XYZ file of C-alpha atoms in Angstrom:
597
model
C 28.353 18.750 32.539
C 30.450 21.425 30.458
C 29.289 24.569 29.205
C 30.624 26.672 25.902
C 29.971 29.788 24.623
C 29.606 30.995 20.524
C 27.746 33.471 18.459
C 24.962 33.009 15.837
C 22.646 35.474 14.081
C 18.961 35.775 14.588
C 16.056 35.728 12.131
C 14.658 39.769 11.923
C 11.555 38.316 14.083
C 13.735 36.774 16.880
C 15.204 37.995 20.046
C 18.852 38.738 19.853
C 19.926 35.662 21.489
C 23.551 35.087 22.755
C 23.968 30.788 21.927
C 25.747 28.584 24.309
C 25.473 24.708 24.719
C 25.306 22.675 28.185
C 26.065 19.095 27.830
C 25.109 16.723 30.415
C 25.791 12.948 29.694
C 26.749 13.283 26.146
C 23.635 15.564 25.220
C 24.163 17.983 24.086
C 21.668 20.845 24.663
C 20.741 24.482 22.649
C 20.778 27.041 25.231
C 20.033 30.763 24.423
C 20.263 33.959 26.656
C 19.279 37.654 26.686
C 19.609 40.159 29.266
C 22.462 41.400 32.213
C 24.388 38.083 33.005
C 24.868 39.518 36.732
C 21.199 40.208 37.102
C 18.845 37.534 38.771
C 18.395 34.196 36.100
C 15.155 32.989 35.080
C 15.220 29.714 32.754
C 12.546 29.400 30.504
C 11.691 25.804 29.766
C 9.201 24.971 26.667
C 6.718 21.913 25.412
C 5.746 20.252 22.838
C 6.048 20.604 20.289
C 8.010 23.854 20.497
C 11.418 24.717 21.140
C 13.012 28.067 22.635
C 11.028 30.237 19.959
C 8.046 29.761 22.206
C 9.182 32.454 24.294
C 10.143 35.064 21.203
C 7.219 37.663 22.816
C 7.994 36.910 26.486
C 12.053 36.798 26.992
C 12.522 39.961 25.824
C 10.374 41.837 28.620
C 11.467 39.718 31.312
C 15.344 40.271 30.061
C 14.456 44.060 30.758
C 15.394 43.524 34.474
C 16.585 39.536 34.223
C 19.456 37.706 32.887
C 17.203 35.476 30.808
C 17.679 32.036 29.334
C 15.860 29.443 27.174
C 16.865 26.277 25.451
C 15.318 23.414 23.345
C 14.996 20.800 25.601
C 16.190 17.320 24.560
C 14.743 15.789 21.498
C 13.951 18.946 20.175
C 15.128 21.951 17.929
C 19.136 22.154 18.039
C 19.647 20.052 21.199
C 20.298 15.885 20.810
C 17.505 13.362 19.984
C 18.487 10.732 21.871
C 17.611 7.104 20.601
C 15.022 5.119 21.907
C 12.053 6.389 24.743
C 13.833 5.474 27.576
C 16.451 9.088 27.752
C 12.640 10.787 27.348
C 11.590 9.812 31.301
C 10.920 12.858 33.130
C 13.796 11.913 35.609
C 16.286 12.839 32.485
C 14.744 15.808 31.814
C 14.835 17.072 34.685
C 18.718 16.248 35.328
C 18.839 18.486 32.084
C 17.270 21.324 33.487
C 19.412 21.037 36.693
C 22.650 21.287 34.862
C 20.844 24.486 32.497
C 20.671 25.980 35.682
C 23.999 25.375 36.707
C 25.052 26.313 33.973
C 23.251 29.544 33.372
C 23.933 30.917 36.741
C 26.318 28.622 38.863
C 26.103 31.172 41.932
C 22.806 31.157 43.100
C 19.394 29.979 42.354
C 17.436 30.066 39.336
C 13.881 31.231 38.549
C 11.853 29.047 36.459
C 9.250 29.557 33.986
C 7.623 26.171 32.232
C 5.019 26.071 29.548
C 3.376 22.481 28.635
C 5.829 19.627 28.798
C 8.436 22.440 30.106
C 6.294 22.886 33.201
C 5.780 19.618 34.038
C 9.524 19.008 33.624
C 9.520 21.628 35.551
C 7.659 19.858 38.042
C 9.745 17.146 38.221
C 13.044 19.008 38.929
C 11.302 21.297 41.821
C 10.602 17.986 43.692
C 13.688 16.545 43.260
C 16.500 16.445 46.140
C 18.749 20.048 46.159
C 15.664 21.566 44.288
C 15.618 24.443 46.845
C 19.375 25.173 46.455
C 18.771 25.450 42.994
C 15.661 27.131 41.957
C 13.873 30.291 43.438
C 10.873 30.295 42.165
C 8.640 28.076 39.564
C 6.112 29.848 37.390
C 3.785 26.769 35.484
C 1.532 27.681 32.780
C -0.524 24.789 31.449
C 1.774 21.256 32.592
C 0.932 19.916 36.020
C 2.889 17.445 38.157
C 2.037 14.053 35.997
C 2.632 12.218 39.560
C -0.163 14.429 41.404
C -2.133 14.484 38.318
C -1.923 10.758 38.766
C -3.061 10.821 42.102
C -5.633 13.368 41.284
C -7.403 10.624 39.172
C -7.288 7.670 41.483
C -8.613 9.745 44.087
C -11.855 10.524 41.996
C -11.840 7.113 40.960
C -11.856 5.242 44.121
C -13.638 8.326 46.075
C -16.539 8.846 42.876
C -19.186 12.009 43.532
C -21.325 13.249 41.228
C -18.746 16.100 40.696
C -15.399 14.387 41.047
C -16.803 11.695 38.142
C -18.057 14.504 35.803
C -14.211 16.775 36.133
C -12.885 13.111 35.468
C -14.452 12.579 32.224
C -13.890 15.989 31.279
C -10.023 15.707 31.757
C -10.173 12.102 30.086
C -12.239 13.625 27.055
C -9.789 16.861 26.616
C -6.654 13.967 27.016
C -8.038 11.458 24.651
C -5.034 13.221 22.032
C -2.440 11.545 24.455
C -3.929 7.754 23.566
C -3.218 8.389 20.123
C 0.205 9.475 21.049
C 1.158 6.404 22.056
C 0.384 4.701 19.080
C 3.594 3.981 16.599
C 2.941 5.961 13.042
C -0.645 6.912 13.113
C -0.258 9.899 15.095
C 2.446 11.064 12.153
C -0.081 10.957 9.601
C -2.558 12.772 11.714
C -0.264 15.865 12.660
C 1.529 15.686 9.540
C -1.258 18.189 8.002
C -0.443 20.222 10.881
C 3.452 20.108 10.417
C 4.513 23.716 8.457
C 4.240 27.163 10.424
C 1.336 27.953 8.794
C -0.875 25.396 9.195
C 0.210 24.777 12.964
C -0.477 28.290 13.472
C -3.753 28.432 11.519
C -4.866 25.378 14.094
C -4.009 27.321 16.827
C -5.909 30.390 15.979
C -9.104 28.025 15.168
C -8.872 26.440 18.336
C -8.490 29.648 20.838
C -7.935 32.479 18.954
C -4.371 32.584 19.342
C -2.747 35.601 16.808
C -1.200 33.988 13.861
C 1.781 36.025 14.013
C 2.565 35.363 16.842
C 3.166 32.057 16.516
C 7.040 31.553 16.221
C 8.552 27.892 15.838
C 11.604 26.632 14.634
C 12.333 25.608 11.131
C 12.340 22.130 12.346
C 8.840 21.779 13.507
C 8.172 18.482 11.653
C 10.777 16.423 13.496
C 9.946 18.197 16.884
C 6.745 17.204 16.279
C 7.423 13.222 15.983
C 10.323 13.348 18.569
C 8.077 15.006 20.886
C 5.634 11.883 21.278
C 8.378 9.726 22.840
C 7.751 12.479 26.049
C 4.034 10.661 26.139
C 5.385 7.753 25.637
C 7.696 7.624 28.092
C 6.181 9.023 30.911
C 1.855 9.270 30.859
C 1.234 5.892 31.458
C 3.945 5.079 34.007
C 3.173 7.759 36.230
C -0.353 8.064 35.961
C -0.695 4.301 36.645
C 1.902 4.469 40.170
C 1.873 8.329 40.798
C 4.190 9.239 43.506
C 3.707 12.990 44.177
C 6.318 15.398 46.354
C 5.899 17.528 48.010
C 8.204 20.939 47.280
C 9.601 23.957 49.033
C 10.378 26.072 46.100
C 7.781 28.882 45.911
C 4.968 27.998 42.926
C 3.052 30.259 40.925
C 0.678 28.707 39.103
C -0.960 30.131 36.073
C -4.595 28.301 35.059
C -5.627 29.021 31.704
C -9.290 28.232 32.205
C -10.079 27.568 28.343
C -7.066 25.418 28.410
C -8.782 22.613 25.414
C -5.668 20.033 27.295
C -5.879 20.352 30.433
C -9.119 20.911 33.022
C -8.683 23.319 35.867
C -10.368 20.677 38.179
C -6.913 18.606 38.043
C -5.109 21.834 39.266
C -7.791 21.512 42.596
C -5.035 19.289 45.012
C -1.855 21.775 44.031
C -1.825 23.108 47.282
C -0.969 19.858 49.232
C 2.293 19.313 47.386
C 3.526 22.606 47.270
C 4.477 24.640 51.081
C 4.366 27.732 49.280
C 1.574 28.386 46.431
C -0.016 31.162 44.397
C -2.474 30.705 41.479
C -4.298 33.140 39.027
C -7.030 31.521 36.611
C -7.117 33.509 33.285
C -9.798 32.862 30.690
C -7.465 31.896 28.515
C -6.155 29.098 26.156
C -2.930 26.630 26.394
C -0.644 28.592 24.297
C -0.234 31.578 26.552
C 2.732 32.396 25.710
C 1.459 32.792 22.043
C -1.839 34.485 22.801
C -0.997 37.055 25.422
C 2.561 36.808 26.189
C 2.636 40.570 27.691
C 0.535 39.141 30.366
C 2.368 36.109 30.767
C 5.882 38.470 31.098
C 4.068 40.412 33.419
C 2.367 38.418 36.122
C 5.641 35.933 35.722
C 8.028 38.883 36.334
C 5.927 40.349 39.189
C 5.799 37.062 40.895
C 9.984 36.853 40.603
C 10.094 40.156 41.878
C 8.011 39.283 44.692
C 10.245 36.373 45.463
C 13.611 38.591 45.245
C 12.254 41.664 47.420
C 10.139 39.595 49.634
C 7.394 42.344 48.546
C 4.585 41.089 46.574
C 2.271 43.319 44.140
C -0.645 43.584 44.858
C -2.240 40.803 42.224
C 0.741 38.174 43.754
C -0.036 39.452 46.988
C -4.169 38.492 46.629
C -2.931 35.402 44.540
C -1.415 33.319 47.820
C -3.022 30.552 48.800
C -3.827 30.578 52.320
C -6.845 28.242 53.098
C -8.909 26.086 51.791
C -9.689 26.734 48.238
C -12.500 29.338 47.263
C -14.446 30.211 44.250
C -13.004 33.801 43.541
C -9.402 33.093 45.110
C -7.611 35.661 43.328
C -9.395 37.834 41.924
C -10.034 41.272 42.892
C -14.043 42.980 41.871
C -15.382 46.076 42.453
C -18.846 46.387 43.502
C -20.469 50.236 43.368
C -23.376 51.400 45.398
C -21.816 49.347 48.647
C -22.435 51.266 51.548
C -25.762 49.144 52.299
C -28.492 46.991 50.421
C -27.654 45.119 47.220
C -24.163 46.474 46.758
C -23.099 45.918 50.468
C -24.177 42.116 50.425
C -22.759 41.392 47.474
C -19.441 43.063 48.421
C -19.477 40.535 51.331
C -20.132 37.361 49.672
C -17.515 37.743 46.983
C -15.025 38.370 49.421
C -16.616 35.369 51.616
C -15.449 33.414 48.385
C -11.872 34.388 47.984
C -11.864 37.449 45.979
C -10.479 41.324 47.273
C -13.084 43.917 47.240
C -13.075 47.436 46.369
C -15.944 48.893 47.817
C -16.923 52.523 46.661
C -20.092 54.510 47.545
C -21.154 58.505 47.429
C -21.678 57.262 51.467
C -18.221 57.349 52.142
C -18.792 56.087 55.519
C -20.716 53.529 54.832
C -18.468 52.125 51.909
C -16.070 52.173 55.092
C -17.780 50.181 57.059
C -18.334 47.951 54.271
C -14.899 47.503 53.741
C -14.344 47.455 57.749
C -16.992 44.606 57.849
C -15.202 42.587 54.967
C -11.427 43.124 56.574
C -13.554 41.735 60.508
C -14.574 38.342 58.345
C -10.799 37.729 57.369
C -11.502 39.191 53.728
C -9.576 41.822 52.320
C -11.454 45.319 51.497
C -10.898 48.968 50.324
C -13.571 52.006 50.898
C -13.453 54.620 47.776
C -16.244 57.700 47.644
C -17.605 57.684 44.311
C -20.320 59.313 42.898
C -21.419 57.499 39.693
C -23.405 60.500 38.133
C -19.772 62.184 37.524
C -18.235 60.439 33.960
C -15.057 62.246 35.071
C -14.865 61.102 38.686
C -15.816 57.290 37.512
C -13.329 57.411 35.144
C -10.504 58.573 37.382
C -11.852 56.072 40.431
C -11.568 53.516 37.918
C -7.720 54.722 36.760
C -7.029 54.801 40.745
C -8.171 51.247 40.969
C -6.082 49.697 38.105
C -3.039 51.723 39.312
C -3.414 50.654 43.181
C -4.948 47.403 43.367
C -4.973 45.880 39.344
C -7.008 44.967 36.860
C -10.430 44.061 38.042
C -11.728 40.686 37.502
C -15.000 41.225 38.337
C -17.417 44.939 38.246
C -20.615 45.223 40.088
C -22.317 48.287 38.775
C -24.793 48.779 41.803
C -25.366 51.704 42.103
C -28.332 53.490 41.610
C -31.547 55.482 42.837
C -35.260 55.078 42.310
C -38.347 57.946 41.670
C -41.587 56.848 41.840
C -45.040 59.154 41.198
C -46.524 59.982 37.993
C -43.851 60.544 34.478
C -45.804 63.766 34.170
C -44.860 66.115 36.865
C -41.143 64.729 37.357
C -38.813 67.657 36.700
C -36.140 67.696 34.494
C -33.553 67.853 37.091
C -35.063 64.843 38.553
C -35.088 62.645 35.413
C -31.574 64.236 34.895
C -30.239 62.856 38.263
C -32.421 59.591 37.227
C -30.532 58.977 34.003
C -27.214 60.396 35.360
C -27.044 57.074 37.873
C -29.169 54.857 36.881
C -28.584 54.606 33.212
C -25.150 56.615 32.420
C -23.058 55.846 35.408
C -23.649 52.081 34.762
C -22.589 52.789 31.021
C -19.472 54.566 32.464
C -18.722 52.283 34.795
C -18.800 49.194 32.214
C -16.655 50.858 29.778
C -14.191 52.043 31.448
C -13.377 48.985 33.586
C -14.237 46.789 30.350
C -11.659 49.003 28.534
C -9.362 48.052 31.211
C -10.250 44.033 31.053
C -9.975 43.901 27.227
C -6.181 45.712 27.132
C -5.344 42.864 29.545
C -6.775 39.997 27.842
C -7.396 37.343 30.219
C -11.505 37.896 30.711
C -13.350 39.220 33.289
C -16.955 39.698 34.024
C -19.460 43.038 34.207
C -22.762 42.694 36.087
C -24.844 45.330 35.799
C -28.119 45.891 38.119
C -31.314 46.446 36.262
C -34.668 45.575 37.799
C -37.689 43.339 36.853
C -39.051 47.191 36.420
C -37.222 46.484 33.204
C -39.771 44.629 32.055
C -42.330 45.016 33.570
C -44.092 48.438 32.978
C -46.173 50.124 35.221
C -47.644 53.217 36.491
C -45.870 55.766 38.796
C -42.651 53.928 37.584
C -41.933 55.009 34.135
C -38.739 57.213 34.418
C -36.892 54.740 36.963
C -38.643 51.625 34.124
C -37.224 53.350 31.251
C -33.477 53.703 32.698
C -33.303 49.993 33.734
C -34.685 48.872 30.700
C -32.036 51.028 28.867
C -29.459 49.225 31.639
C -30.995 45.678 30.606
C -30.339 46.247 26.607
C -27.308 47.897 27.096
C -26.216 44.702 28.990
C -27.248 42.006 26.516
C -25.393 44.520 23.585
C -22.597 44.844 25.966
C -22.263 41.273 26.287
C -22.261 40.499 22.489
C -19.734 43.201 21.630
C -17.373 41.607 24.933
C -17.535 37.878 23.754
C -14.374 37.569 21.538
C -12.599 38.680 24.303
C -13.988 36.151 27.115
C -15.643 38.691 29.200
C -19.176 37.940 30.642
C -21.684 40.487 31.198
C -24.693 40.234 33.430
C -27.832 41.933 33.858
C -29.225 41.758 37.536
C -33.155 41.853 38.009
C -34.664 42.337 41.186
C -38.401 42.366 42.079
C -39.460 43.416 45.574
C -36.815 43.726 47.778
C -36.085 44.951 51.209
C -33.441 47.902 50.944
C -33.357 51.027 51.924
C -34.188 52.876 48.695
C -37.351 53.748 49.306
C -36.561 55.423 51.664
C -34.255 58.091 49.397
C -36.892 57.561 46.350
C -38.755 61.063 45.231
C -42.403 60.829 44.079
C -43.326 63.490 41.642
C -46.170 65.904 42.238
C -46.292 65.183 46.078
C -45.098 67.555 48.793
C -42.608 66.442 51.306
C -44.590 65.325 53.769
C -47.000 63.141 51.317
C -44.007 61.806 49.657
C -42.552 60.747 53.476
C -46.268 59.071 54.147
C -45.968 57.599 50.734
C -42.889 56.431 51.209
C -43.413 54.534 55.285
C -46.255 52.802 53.166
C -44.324 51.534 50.909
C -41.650 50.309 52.698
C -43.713 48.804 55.046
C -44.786 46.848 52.171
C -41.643 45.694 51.299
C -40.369 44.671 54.416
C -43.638 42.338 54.614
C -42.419 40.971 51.302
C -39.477 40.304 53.211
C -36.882 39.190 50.402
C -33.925 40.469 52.248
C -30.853 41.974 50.152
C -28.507 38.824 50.542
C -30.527 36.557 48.350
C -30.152 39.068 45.571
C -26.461 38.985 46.374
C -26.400 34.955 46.373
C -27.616 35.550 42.709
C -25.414 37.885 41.302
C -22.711 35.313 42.672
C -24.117 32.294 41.241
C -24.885 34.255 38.315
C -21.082 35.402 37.821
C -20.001 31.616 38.165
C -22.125 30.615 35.723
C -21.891 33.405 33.114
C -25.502 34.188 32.937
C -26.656 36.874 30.642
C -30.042 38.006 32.290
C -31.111 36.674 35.769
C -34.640 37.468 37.079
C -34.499 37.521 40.754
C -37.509 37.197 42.948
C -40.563 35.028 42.023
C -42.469 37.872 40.971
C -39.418 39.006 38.574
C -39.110 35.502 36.986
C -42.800 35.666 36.222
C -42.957 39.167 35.298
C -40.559 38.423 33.053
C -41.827 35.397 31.214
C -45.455 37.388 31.148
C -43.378 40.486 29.046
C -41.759 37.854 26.794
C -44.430 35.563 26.054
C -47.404 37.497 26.551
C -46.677 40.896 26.417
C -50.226 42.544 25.856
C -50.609 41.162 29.368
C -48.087 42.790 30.922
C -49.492 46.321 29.391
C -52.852 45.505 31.000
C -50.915 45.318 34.006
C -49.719 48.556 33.874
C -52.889 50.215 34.951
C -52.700 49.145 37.988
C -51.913 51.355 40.634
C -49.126 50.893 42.524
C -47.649 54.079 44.099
């Protein structure tokens, strides 16, 4: 292996690169670098069919505190083309990257950073012999281990459920492109529409919305494009048929684009048993990352490095490990309002049951504290916040805090709230005030200003907001508290249309009848204190007859943020309520009249 140094101009669009060439076994290979040389290395390792221009948005932030180096991998952009498949096996490109490392910093280890085929050469080299002397850290973005992939799939084959066979025809129906790879000349006349900068970048802004100018290849796209398939060639169908997976030491981080249209976050599900140290974040993303949001990518990829090099991980790293058995909402970190008891404080402890870190706020600062207390006794992770959602200023700066301290959130619970029951006429204005102030405009506060947050990141996310099946259901002595979770429902569904393009779900939450403590804080109009407390024993009495209990709305608002639901009806008598208001409305205003409080 030898290693020489020139100089070459950039396009205006380009990074300033600094050139050099590594040659290992008379390949010769394109090798580019930004940054402080004496500053930690990170290697950034591309797929198919790009070359080192992949990284054009990402090198540049990372070679802010990194020496920083990319190069086109064999068979593509300035590097060789080797003849024949054989120099294309995964053990050759993996050599390569060991002697890119060696080359780029021959002192000590090496970060990674592999995108596509470059992460799952990536793969290869981390579970290699010496891989530990040579590598610090390996960030992979959409390329898995084709060896535990393999074994992935002949575990669901000879092991079938009804779940393992459905995530196996999903990956084989998002890989079906890789068949035709292996075909000689028919996959050139398919891709050779796609072949120019501006039709490959077209594609990829039809397929997942990826910015068109953003997309930067090299002027030799065509012929990476056809050397490229010897990769597939070479290397799917040996090592899917005889997988051997490794297991590795180096320190993973792995990135899961869940909108990936390649590659199925199921086959990601068996990471953890090949690598001693992992960390994954799922983003609702697409496969070209580094295209579509590559200030994310630099970020979460930098923080990870830094994690590795101060032993001191932020706090999204930090939540990221993988510690356990797998859980739904590893990862992620939600914020559920109102949490001090009822709705909010089940819910808090269910999503942290499944994986996720919890920030916990309440105007019942103690009891958001014992929330939190209750999580952190379960093994979960929690944090206690007063809040009072009336205040637009205070939910605002709660919601700055939160970002700053703890991240983006993933997931918002906008419990809280307050009922007031008794006839719309003799309600006061400060009442209906207070009504609106929390019910209605806190919820709109709370919504925007953590959706602001979740759409300048760019990776998804999900609201749910808590309405009530008083929403649609109208009825005496509840027409204020009706008319600010209907506005909560609408806003929702509007919410949700506005928030598609950018992959974040919003949910409205509709309970019936059920057993919280409320009532017992509900004002009824036109009553004096001590009629409202009779009024009020009555009615709670009622509902704790009724008996739904507060955890079986929290089971689903859970299932209802795994499955992107848009409106979800709660208890029996919100289901019905709410097929009676759509269906047969006329009915539901004769049901009005009824008396209730």
């Amino acid at each position: 292996m030898s290693r020489s140094r020139q100089s070459a101009g950039q396009p205006a669009q380009e990074p300033r690169w600094r050139e050099f060439t590594v040659t290992r076994d008379g390949v010769r290979l394109a090798a580019y670098e930004l940054g402080d040389r004496s500053a930690p290395t990170v290697v950034l390792v591309h797929g198919w069919p790009d070359t080192h221009h992949l990284w054009t948005h990402v090198a540049p932030t990372l070679a802010e505190r990194y020496h920083v180096v990319a190069y086109d991998t064999r068979g593509y952009g300035a590097s060789d083309k080797p003849a024949g498949v054989h120099p294309y096996r995964l053990e050759e490109c993996a050599a390569d990257l060991f002697a890119v490392a060696e080359a780029a910093d021959p002192s000590r280890p090496v970060h990674l950073v592999g995108h596509d085929w470059g992460s799952v050469q990536a793969w290869e080299a981390v579970t290699m012999p010496g891989s530990t002397e040579r590598f610090a850290s390996f960030t992979s973005v959409s390329g898995p281990s084709l060896d535990q992939l393999g074994a992935w799939v002949h575990d669901r084959l000879t092991h079938p459920t009804p779940t393992s066979v459905k995530q196996a025809l999903s990956q084989a129906v998002s890989s079906a492109y890789t068949a035709l790879f292996q075909i000689p000349v028919l996959p050139k006349i398919v891709l050779l529409p796609l072949s120019t900068r501006r039709s490959w970048s077209a594609f990829l802004h039809a397929v997942e919305g990826t910015p068109v100018e953003n997309v930067t290849v090299a002027p030799s796209l065509r012929a990476d494009m056809w050397s490229g398939l010897r990769f597939y060639r070479a290397n799917i169908r040996r090592k899917l048929a005889h997988p051997n997976p490794t297991s590795t030491s180096v320190p993973v981080f792995q990135v899961v684009n869940t909108r990936d249209i390649a590659l199925r976050p199921a086959i990601y599900s068996d990471t953890a048993d090949y690598a001693d140290r992992l960390w994954r974040k799922d983003c609702v993303s697409g496969h070209w990352l580094p295209y579509t949001n590559p200030d994310y990518l630099a970020s979460v990829a930098g923080q990870f490095i830094d994690s590795v090099e101060t032993t001191t991980p932020s706090p999204l790293i930090d939540r990221s490990r993988r510690r356990g058995p797998a859980k739904a909402f590893d990862g992620t970190l939600s914020v559920v309002t109102g949490a001090a008891s009822g709705i909010g404080r089940e819910t808090a402890l269910l999503l942290a049951a499944n994986g996720s870190e919890v920030v916990v706020a309440d105007i019942d600062a103690d009891g958001a504290q014992e929330t939190a207390t209750a999580i952190k006794e379960r093994g979960g992770i929690g944090h206690a916040y007063p809040l009072d959602v009336s205040d637009p200023a205070a939910l605002a700066a709660f919601a700055a805090d939160v970002a700053t301290t703890h991240g983006v959130a993933d997931i918002v619970v906008n419990n809280a709230g307050i009922g007031l029951g008794g006839a719309s006429l003799d309600a006061t204005d400060d009442q209906i005030r207070r009504l609106v102030d929390i019910n209605l405009i806190g919820v709109m506060t709370g919504s925007r200003e953590f959706g602001r947050q979740m759409v300048r990141q760019g990776i998804g996310g999900h609201i749910v907001n808590l309405a009530s099946a008083a929403a649609f259901t109208p009825q005496r002595g509840l027409g204020a508290y009706a008319a600010t979770k209907a506005g909560v429902l609408l806003f929702s569904e509007s919410l949700r249309a506005e928030l598609a393009s950018d992959h974040i779900g919003v949910t409205a939450i509709c309970p019936g009848i059920v057993d919280t403590n409320i009532i017992s804080a509900t004002e009824l109009t036109g009553l004096s204190e001590s009629e409202q407390a009779a009024a009020r024993a009555r009615i709670d009495r009622a509902y704790q007859r009724r008996g739904y209990t507060p955890d079986k709305v929290a089971a689903a608002i859970v299932a209802a943020i795994d499955a992107d639901k848009a409106v979800v009806p709660v208890t029996p008598e919100a289901v019905i309520g709410y097929r009676i208001y759509r269906f047969t409305p006329w009915l539901s205003r004769l049901g009005a009249r009824a008396k209730v409080m």
